[in-house]
Amino acid sequence: MNDKRKKALLMLGCPEVPVQTSLAIYILDLLVKSGAMVTIAGNNAALGLVRTADPARHYIKDTADLDATIGGLAEKKVDADICYVFIHNDTGVSYLATAAALISGEAVGIIFGNDALALAQQCDDAGLENIWAGAVHNPKPIISKVNMEVERWAASNS
Amino acid sequence: MGCIEQLKYEILLSKARFKECSTFISSNYDEYYQVQPGYHMMNVFIIGVPPIYVAVDGDNIIFPYTKPCHGTFLLTITSPEEVEKIKKMGEPVK
Protein backbone atom coordinates (compact mmCIF):
# COMPACT_ATOMS: atom_id res chain seq x y z
CA MET A 1 0.00 0.00 0.00
CA ASN A 2 1.39 3.41 -0.94
CA ASP A 3 1.96 5.84 1.90
CA LYS A 4 0.02 8.99 1.02
CA ARG A 5 1.60 11.12 3.71
CA LYS A 6 3.47 14.22 2.60
CA LYS A 7 7.24 14.00 2.67
CA ALA A 8 9.25 16.59 4.51
CA LEU A 9 13.01 16.99 4.45
CA LEU A 10 14.99 18.90 7.05
CA MET A 11 18.42 19.83 5.76
CA LEU A 12 20.75 20.72 8.62
CA GLY A 13 23.82 22.89 8.37
CA CYS A 14 27.02 22.83 10.38
CA PRO A 15 25.85 22.55 14.01
CA GLU A 16 28.00 25.37 15.36
CA VAL A 17 25.03 27.57 16.25
CA PRO A 18 23.34 26.19 19.39
CA VAL A 19 19.70 26.68 18.36
CA GLN A 20 19.92 24.40 15.33
CA THR A 21 19.45 21.07 17.08
CA SER A 22 16.49 22.09 19.22
CA LEU A 23 14.91 23.91 16.28
CA ALA A 24 15.26 20.78 14.17
CA ILE A 25 13.46 18.62 16.71
CA TYR A 26 10.84 21.32 17.25
CA ILE A 27 10.06 21.56 13.53
CA LEU A 28 10.18 17.79 13.22
CA ASP A 29 7.49 17.54 15.91
CA LEU A 30 5.29 20.13 14.16
CA LEU A 31 5.61 18.33 10.84
CA VAL A 32 4.87 14.90 12.30
CA LYS A 33 1.80 16.32 14.03
CA SER A 34 0.70 17.71 10.66
CA GLY A 35 0.89 14.18 9.28
CA ALA A 36 4.14 14.36 7.35
CA MET A 37 6.90 11.78 7.08
CA VAL A 38 10.12 13.55 7.97
CA THR A 39 13.71 12.83 7.04
CA ILE A 40 16.55 14.75 8.67
CA ALA A 41 19.64 15.17 6.52
CA GLY A 42 22.94 16.44 7.85
CA ASN A 43 26.59 15.70 8.29
CA ASN A 44 27.78 13.31 11.00
CA ALA A 45 28.05 16.00 13.67
CA ALA A 46 24.62 17.53 13.01
CA LEU A 47 22.93 14.13 12.96
CA GLY A 48 24.83 13.02 16.04
CA LEU A 49 23.43 15.97 17.97
CA VAL A 50 19.80 15.37 17.01
CA ARG A 51 20.09 11.62 17.65
CA THR A 52 21.61 12.27 21.05
CA ALA A 53 18.80 14.68 21.90
CA ASP A 54 16.20 12.03 21.05
CA PRO A 55 17.73 8.77 22.27
CA ALA A 56 14.45 6.85 22.37
CA ARG A 57 13.54 8.07 18.87
CA HIS A 58 10.27 9.61 19.96
CA TYR A 59 10.62 12.17 17.18
CA ILE A 60 13.32 11.05 14.76
CA LYS A 61 12.27 8.29 12.41
CA ASP A 62 14.60 8.75 9.48
CA THR A 63 17.98 10.34 8.96
CA ALA A 64 20.23 10.65 5.93
CA ASP A 65 23.69 11.84 5.01
CA LEU A 66 23.60 15.36 3.58
CA ASP A 67 25.84 14.71 0.57
CA ALA A 68 23.96 11.52 -0.26
CA THR A 69 20.68 13.42 -0.02
CA ILE A 70 21.89 16.07 -2.47
CA GLY A 71 22.94 13.26 -4.79
CA GLY A 72 19.57 11.58 -4.39
CA LEU A 73 17.74 14.82 -5.17
CA ALA A 74 19.91 15.44 -8.24
CA GLU A 75 19.33 11.92 -9.52
CA LYS A 76 15.60 12.13 -8.75
CA LYS A 77 15.81 9.20 -6.34
CA VAL A 78 14.82 11.45 -3.43
CA ASP A 79 12.10 14.09 -3.37
CA ALA A 80 10.07 16.06 -0.86
CA ASP A 81 6.89 18.10 -0.67
CA ILE A 82 8.62 20.53 1.64
CA CYS A 83 12.28 21.02 2.41
CA TYR A 84 13.37 23.22 5.29
CA VAL A 85 17.01 24.21 5.03
CA PHE A 86 18.70 25.41 8.23
CA ILE A 87 20.90 28.39 7.50
CA HIS A 88 23.38 30.35 9.58
CA ASN A 89 26.10 30.99 7.00
CA ASP A 90 26.71 31.48 3.29
CA THR A 91 26.94 27.73 2.75
CA GLY A 92 23.38 27.30 3.95
CA VAL A 93 22.15 29.64 1.23
CA SER A 94 23.88 27.44 -1.35
CA TYR A 95 22.12 24.37 0.02
CA LEU A 96 18.76 26.17 -0.05
CA ALA A 97 19.25 27.27 -3.66
CA THR A 98 20.20 23.72 -4.59
CA ALA A 99 17.23 22.20 -2.79
CA ALA A 100 14.90 24.74 -4.40
CA ALA A 101 16.22 23.79 -7.83
CA LEU A 102 16.00 20.04 -7.31
CA ILE A 103 12.85 19.19 -5.36
CA SER A 104 9.36 19.10 -6.79
CA GLY A 105 7.90 20.72 -3.66
CA GLU A 106 8.77 23.88 -1.76
CA ALA A 107 12.13 24.80 -0.26
CA VAL A 108 12.20 27.29 2.59
CA GLY A 109 15.18 28.60 4.50
CA ILE A 110 15.09 28.72 8.31
CA ILE A 111 17.68 31.41 9.02
CA PHE A 112 19.16 32.07 12.45
CA GLY A 113 22.45 33.14 14.01
CA ASN A 114 24.30 36.42 14.13
CA ASP A 115 24.17 37.03 10.38
CA ALA A 116 20.50 36.19 9.96
CA LEU A 117 19.43 39.52 8.46
CA ALA A 118 22.20 39.60 5.83
CA LEU A 119 21.57 35.97 4.92
CA ALA A 120 17.83 36.61 4.60
CA GLN A 121 18.60 39.47 2.23
CA GLN A 122 20.87 37.16 0.25
CA CYS A 123 18.03 34.64 -0.04
CA ASP A 124 15.55 37.36 -1.01
CA ASP A 125 17.92 38.57 -3.72
CA ALA A 126 18.10 35.04 -5.10
CA GLY A 127 14.32 34.59 -4.93
CA LEU A 128 14.54 31.99 -2.19
CA GLU A 129 11.76 31.67 0.38
CA ASN A 130 12.85 32.08 3.97
CA ILE A 131 12.00 33.03 7.50
CA TRP A 132 14.61 34.51 9.80
CA ALA A 133 15.43 35.77 13.27
CA GLY A 134 18.67 36.56 15.05
CA ALA A 135 18.45 33.53 17.35
CA VAL A 136 21.77 32.11 18.49
CA HIS A 137 21.43 30.49 21.93
CA ASN A 138 17.76 31.15 22.55
CA PRO A 139 15.35 29.85 19.92
CA LYS A 140 12.47 32.02 21.13
CA PRO A 141 12.87 34.81 18.53
CA ILE A 142 12.28 32.40 15.65
CA ILE A 143 9.75 30.01 17.19
CA SER A 144 6.63 32.02 16.36
CA LYS A 145 7.80 32.38 12.75
CA VAL A 146 8.45 28.65 12.57
CA ASN A 147 4.99 27.93 13.94
CA MET A 148 3.39 30.18 11.33
CA GLU A 149 5.48 28.73 8.51
CA VAL A 150 4.69 25.09 9.28
CA GLU A 151 1.02 25.96 9.79
CA ARG A 152 1.04 27.71 6.41
CA TRP A 153 2.57 24.72 4.67
CA ALA A 154 0.31 22.22 6.42
CA ALA A 155 -2.78 24.29 5.55
CA SER A 156 -1.75 24.56 1.92
CA ASN A 157 -1.54 20.78 1.74
CA SER A 158 -4.67 19.84 3.67
CA MET B 1 36.17 16.60 1.26
CA GLY B 2 34.80 13.14 0.48
CA CYS B 3 35.80 11.69 -2.87
CA ILE B 4 37.50 14.94 -3.87
CA GLU B 5 40.14 14.15 -1.26
CA GLN B 6 41.23 11.18 -3.33
CA LEU B 7 42.09 13.45 -6.24
CA LYS B 8 45.01 15.76 -6.87
CA TYR B 9 43.56 19.23 -6.63
CA GLU B 10 44.71 22.77 -6.10
CA ILE B 11 42.75 25.20 -3.95
CA LEU B 12 42.31 28.62 -5.57
CA LEU B 13 39.97 30.06 -2.93
CA SER B 14 39.47 28.64 0.54
CA LYS B 15 36.45 28.97 2.86
CA ALA B 16 35.00 31.62 0.60
CA ARG B 17 31.49 32.85 0.01
CA PHE B 18 29.87 31.23 -2.99
CA LYS B 19 29.54 34.52 -4.83
CA GLU B 20 33.27 35.17 -4.45
CA CYS B 21 33.94 31.94 -6.32
CA SER B 22 31.57 32.93 -9.13
CA THR B 23 33.20 36.36 -9.38
CA PHE B 24 36.68 34.82 -9.39
CA ILE B 25 35.75 32.58 -12.30
CA SER B 26 34.06 35.30 -14.34
CA SER B 27 36.99 37.68 -13.74
CA ASN B 28 39.87 35.31 -14.37
CA TYR B 29 38.91 32.82 -17.06
CA ASP B 30 38.26 33.17 -20.77
CA GLU B 31 36.16 30.03 -20.98
CA TYR B 32 33.47 29.15 -18.49
CA TYR B 33 30.09 27.49 -18.42
CA GLN B 34 26.93 27.66 -16.36
CA VAL B 35 25.59 24.47 -14.77
CA GLN B 36 22.49 23.70 -12.74
CA PRO B 37 22.65 22.90 -9.02
CA GLY B 38 23.26 19.18 -8.65
CA TYR B 39 25.58 18.95 -11.68
CA HIS B 40 27.63 15.80 -11.20
CA MET B 41 31.38 15.91 -11.63
CA MET B 42 34.37 14.33 -9.92
CA ASN B 43 31.95 12.08 -8.01
CA VAL B 44 30.37 15.07 -6.27
CA PHE B 45 27.22 17.03 -6.87
CA ILE B 46 27.84 20.73 -7.26
CA ILE B 47 25.73 22.92 -5.04
CA GLY B 48 25.36 26.67 -5.06
CA VAL B 49 23.26 29.68 -5.88
CA PRO B 50 22.67 30.02 -9.63
CA PRO B 51 24.38 31.02 -11.79
CA ILE B 52 26.94 28.34 -10.96
CA TYR B 53 30.06 28.76 -13.06
CA VAL B 54 32.59 26.09 -13.99
CA ALA B 55 35.70 27.23 -15.88
CA VAL B 56 38.03 25.44 -18.27
CA ASP B 57 41.72 26.18 -18.64
CA GLY B 58 43.35 23.68 -20.98
CA ASP B 59 42.89 20.27 -19.38
CA ASN B 60 42.05 21.85 -16.03
CA ILE B 61 38.54 22.28 -14.71
CA ILE B 62 37.79 24.94 -12.09
CA PHE B 63 34.69 24.59 -9.94
CA PRO B 64 33.16 25.55 -6.57
CA TYR B 65 32.95 22.87 -3.91
CA THR B 66 30.89 23.52 -0.79
CA LYS B 67 30.93 21.83 2.60
CA PRO B 68 28.53 22.76 5.43
CA CYS B 69 31.14 23.57 8.06
CA HIS B 70 33.89 24.98 5.87
CA GLY B 71 32.29 27.22 3.27
CA THR B 72 33.04 27.06 -0.42
CA PHE B 73 36.37 26.16 -1.98
CA LEU B 74 37.30 26.96 -5.54
CA LEU B 75 39.24 23.97 -6.81
CA THR B 76 41.13 23.18 -9.97
CA ILE B 77 41.73 19.62 -11.08
CA THR B 78 43.32 18.27 -14.22
CA SER B 79 40.72 16.16 -15.95
CA PRO B 80 40.40 16.05 -19.74
CA GLU B 81 37.28 13.89 -19.26
CA GLU B 82 35.49 16.48 -17.13
CA VAL B 83 36.60 19.26 -19.50
CA GLU B 84 35.08 17.37 -22.40
CA LYS B 85 31.90 16.73 -20.42
CA ILE B 86 31.39 20.35 -19.35
CA LYS B 87 31.80 21.49 -22.94
CA LYS B 88 28.91 19.20 -23.89
CA MET B 89 26.72 19.59 -20.81
CA GLY B 90 27.34 23.15 -19.64
CA GLU B 91 25.83 26.33 -21.02
CA PRO B 92 28.65 28.48 -22.40
CA VAL B 93 28.83 31.90 -20.76
CA LYS B 94 32.16 33.04 -22.18
XYZ file of C-alpha atoms in Angstrom:
252
model
C 0.000 0.000 0.000
C 1.390 3.411 -0.936
C 1.960 5.844 1.899
C 0.019 8.987 1.017
C 1.602 11.118 3.709
C 3.474 14.220 2.597
C 7.244 14.002 2.665
C 9.253 16.595 4.513
C 13.010 16.990 4.448
C 14.992 18.904 7.055
C 18.421 19.828 5.764
C 20.753 20.718 8.622
C 23.822 22.892 8.372
C 27.015 22.826 10.377
C 25.847 22.548 14.007
C 27.998 25.368 15.361
C 25.027 27.574 16.251
C 23.344 26.187 19.392
C 19.701 26.679 18.363
C 19.915 24.403 15.327
C 19.455 21.070 17.084
C 16.493 22.089 19.224
C 14.915 23.914 16.279
C 15.258 20.784 14.167
C 13.465 18.617 16.708
C 10.843 21.318 17.250
C 10.060 21.564 13.533
C 10.176 17.787 13.220
C 7.489 17.539 15.907
C 5.295 20.130 14.162
C 5.611 18.330 10.835
C 4.875 14.896 12.303
C 1.799 16.324 14.031
C 0.700 17.708 10.663
C 0.887 14.176 9.282
C 4.143 14.363 7.353
C 6.905 11.783 7.080
C 10.119 13.550 7.974
C 13.712 12.829 7.045
C 16.548 14.750 8.668
C 19.638 15.167 6.524
C 22.938 16.435 7.852
C 26.593 15.700 8.290
C 27.777 13.312 10.999
C 28.047 16.000 13.667
C 24.621 17.532 13.007
C 22.929 14.125 12.957
C 24.825 13.016 16.040
C 23.431 15.973 17.966
C 19.803 15.372 17.011
C 20.091 11.624 17.650
C 21.612 12.273 21.052
C 18.803 14.683 21.900
C 16.196 12.031 21.049
C 17.734 8.767 22.273
C 14.451 6.853 22.367
C 13.543 8.067 18.865
C 10.268 9.610 19.956
C 10.622 12.172 17.182
C 13.321 11.050 14.760
C 12.266 8.286 12.411
C 14.598 8.748 9.476
C 17.983 10.341 8.957
C 20.230 10.650 5.930
C 23.691 11.844 5.015
C 23.601 15.362 3.583
C 25.838 14.712 0.569
C 23.964 11.519 -0.263
C 20.683 13.420 -0.023
C 21.888 16.072 -2.472
C 22.936 13.259 -4.794
C 19.566 11.576 -4.395
C 17.742 14.818 -5.168
C 19.915 15.442 -8.236
C 19.332 11.921 -9.519
C 15.599 12.127 -8.747
C 15.812 9.200 -6.336
C 14.822 11.449 -3.431
C 12.104 14.088 -3.371
C 10.066 16.061 -0.858
C 6.892 18.095 -0.666
C 8.616 20.532 1.644
C 12.282 21.016 2.413
C 13.368 23.224 5.290
C 17.010 24.212 5.027
C 18.702 25.409 8.230
C 20.904 28.387 7.496
C 23.379 30.346 9.579
C 26.102 30.991 7.001
C 26.715 31.480 3.289
C 26.942 27.727 2.746
C 23.377 27.297 3.948
C 22.146 29.636 1.230
C 23.883 27.444 -1.350
C 22.115 24.375 0.022
C 18.757 26.166 -0.049
C 19.253 27.271 -3.661
C 20.202 23.720 -4.587
C 17.225 22.197 -2.789
C 14.896 24.744 -4.404
C 16.221 23.791 -7.833
C 16.000 20.043 -7.313
C 12.847 19.189 -5.356
C 9.358 19.096 -6.786
C 7.899 20.725 -3.662
C 8.769 23.877 -1.757
C 12.127 24.796 -0.264
C 12.200 27.293 2.589
C 15.185 28.595 4.503
C 15.091 28.720 8.307
C 17.681 31.405 9.018
C 19.161 32.065 12.453
C 22.448 33.139 14.012
C 24.304 36.418 14.133
C 24.169 37.027 10.384
C 20.496 36.188 9.956
C 19.435 39.525 8.460
C 22.196 39.599 5.829
C 21.567 35.967 4.917
C 17.833 36.608 4.600
C 18.604 39.469 2.235
C 20.874 37.162 0.248
C 18.027 34.644 -0.036
C 15.548 37.357 -1.006
C 17.918 38.569 -3.722
C 18.096 35.039 -5.096
C 14.320 34.587 -4.927
C 14.538 31.986 -2.187
C 11.761 31.667 0.383
C 12.849 32.077 3.966
C 12.003 33.031 7.505
C 14.613 34.506 9.802
C 15.435 35.767 13.272
C 18.671 36.558 15.052
C 18.448 33.533 17.350
C 21.773 32.109 18.495
C 21.430 30.486 21.931
C 17.762 31.145 22.552
C 15.348 29.848 19.917
C 12.470 32.021 21.134
C 12.870 34.815 18.529
C 12.280 32.401 15.652
C 9.748 30.009 17.194
C 6.628 32.021 16.364
C 7.798 32.384 12.754
C 8.453 28.647 12.568
C 4.987 27.934 13.942
C 3.390 30.178 11.326
C 5.485 28.730 8.510
C 4.695 25.093 9.278
C 1.024 25.964 9.788
C 1.044 27.715 6.408
C 2.572 24.724 4.673
C 0.307 22.220 6.419
C -2.781 24.289 5.553
C -1.745 24.565 1.918
C -1.540 20.781 1.739
C -4.666 19.838 3.669
C 36.172 16.603 1.256
C 34.804 13.144 0.484
C 35.801 11.691 -2.869
C 37.500 14.937 -3.866
C 40.143 14.152 -1.258
C 41.230 11.184 -3.327
C 42.095 13.455 -6.237
C 45.009 15.758 -6.874
C 43.562 19.228 -6.627
C 44.706 22.770 -6.099
C 42.752 25.203 -3.946
C 42.308 28.620 -5.574
C 39.975 30.064 -2.926
C 39.470 28.641 0.537
C 36.454 28.970 2.864
C 35.004 31.622 0.596
C 31.489 32.849 0.009
C 29.868 31.232 -2.990
C 29.541 34.518 -4.831
C 33.271 35.166 -4.454
C 33.944 31.944 -6.320
C 31.575 32.930 -9.134
C 33.197 36.355 -9.384
C 36.680 34.824 -9.386
C 35.747 32.584 -12.304
C 34.061 35.302 -14.338
C 36.991 37.682 -13.743
C 39.871 35.312 -14.373
C 38.906 32.816 -17.057
C 38.264 33.173 -20.766
C 36.163 30.026 -20.980
C 33.469 29.153 -18.490
C 30.095 27.487 -18.416
C 26.934 27.658 -16.365
C 25.592 24.473 -14.774
C 22.495 23.703 -12.743
C 22.648 22.902 -9.024
C 23.255 19.177 -8.652
C 25.575 18.951 -11.682
C 27.627 15.796 -11.195
C 31.380 15.911 -11.628
C 34.368 14.330 -9.923
C 31.954 12.081 -8.011
C 30.373 15.066 -6.268
C 27.215 17.033 -6.872
C 27.843 20.732 -7.263
C 25.730 22.917 -5.039
C 25.356 26.667 -5.060
C 23.260 29.681 -5.877
C 22.669 30.016 -9.630
C 24.378 31.020 -11.793
C 26.936 28.338 -10.955
C 30.056 28.758 -13.063
C 32.593 26.088 -13.988
C 35.698 27.232 -15.878
C 38.026 25.444 -18.269
C 41.724 26.180 -18.644
C 43.353 23.683 -20.980
C 42.888 20.270 -19.378
C 42.049 21.846 -16.031
C 38.543 22.285 -14.709
C 37.795 24.940 -12.090
C 34.692 24.586 -9.937
C 33.158 25.548 -6.565
C 32.952 22.868 -3.914
C 30.892 23.521 -0.794
C 30.934 21.827 2.598
C 28.535 22.762 5.427
C 31.144 23.568 8.063
C 33.888 24.981 5.869
C 32.288 27.224 3.271
C 33.040 27.062 -0.416
C 36.370 26.162 -1.979
C 37.300 26.963 -5.538
C 39.241 23.965 -6.809
C 41.133 23.184 -9.974
C 41.734 19.618 -11.078
C 43.324 18.266 -14.220
C 40.720 16.161 -15.953
C 40.396 16.048 -19.741
C 37.282 13.886 -19.259
C 35.494 16.483 -17.135
C 36.600 19.260 -19.504
C 35.077 17.370 -22.402
C 31.904 16.732 -20.416
C 31.389 20.350 -19.353
C 31.801 21.488 -22.943
C 28.908 19.201 -23.885
C 26.716 19.590 -20.806
C 27.336 23.147 -19.644
C 25.826 26.329 -21.017
C 28.646 28.481 -22.399
C 28.831 31.896 -20.760
C 32.156 33.037 -22.185
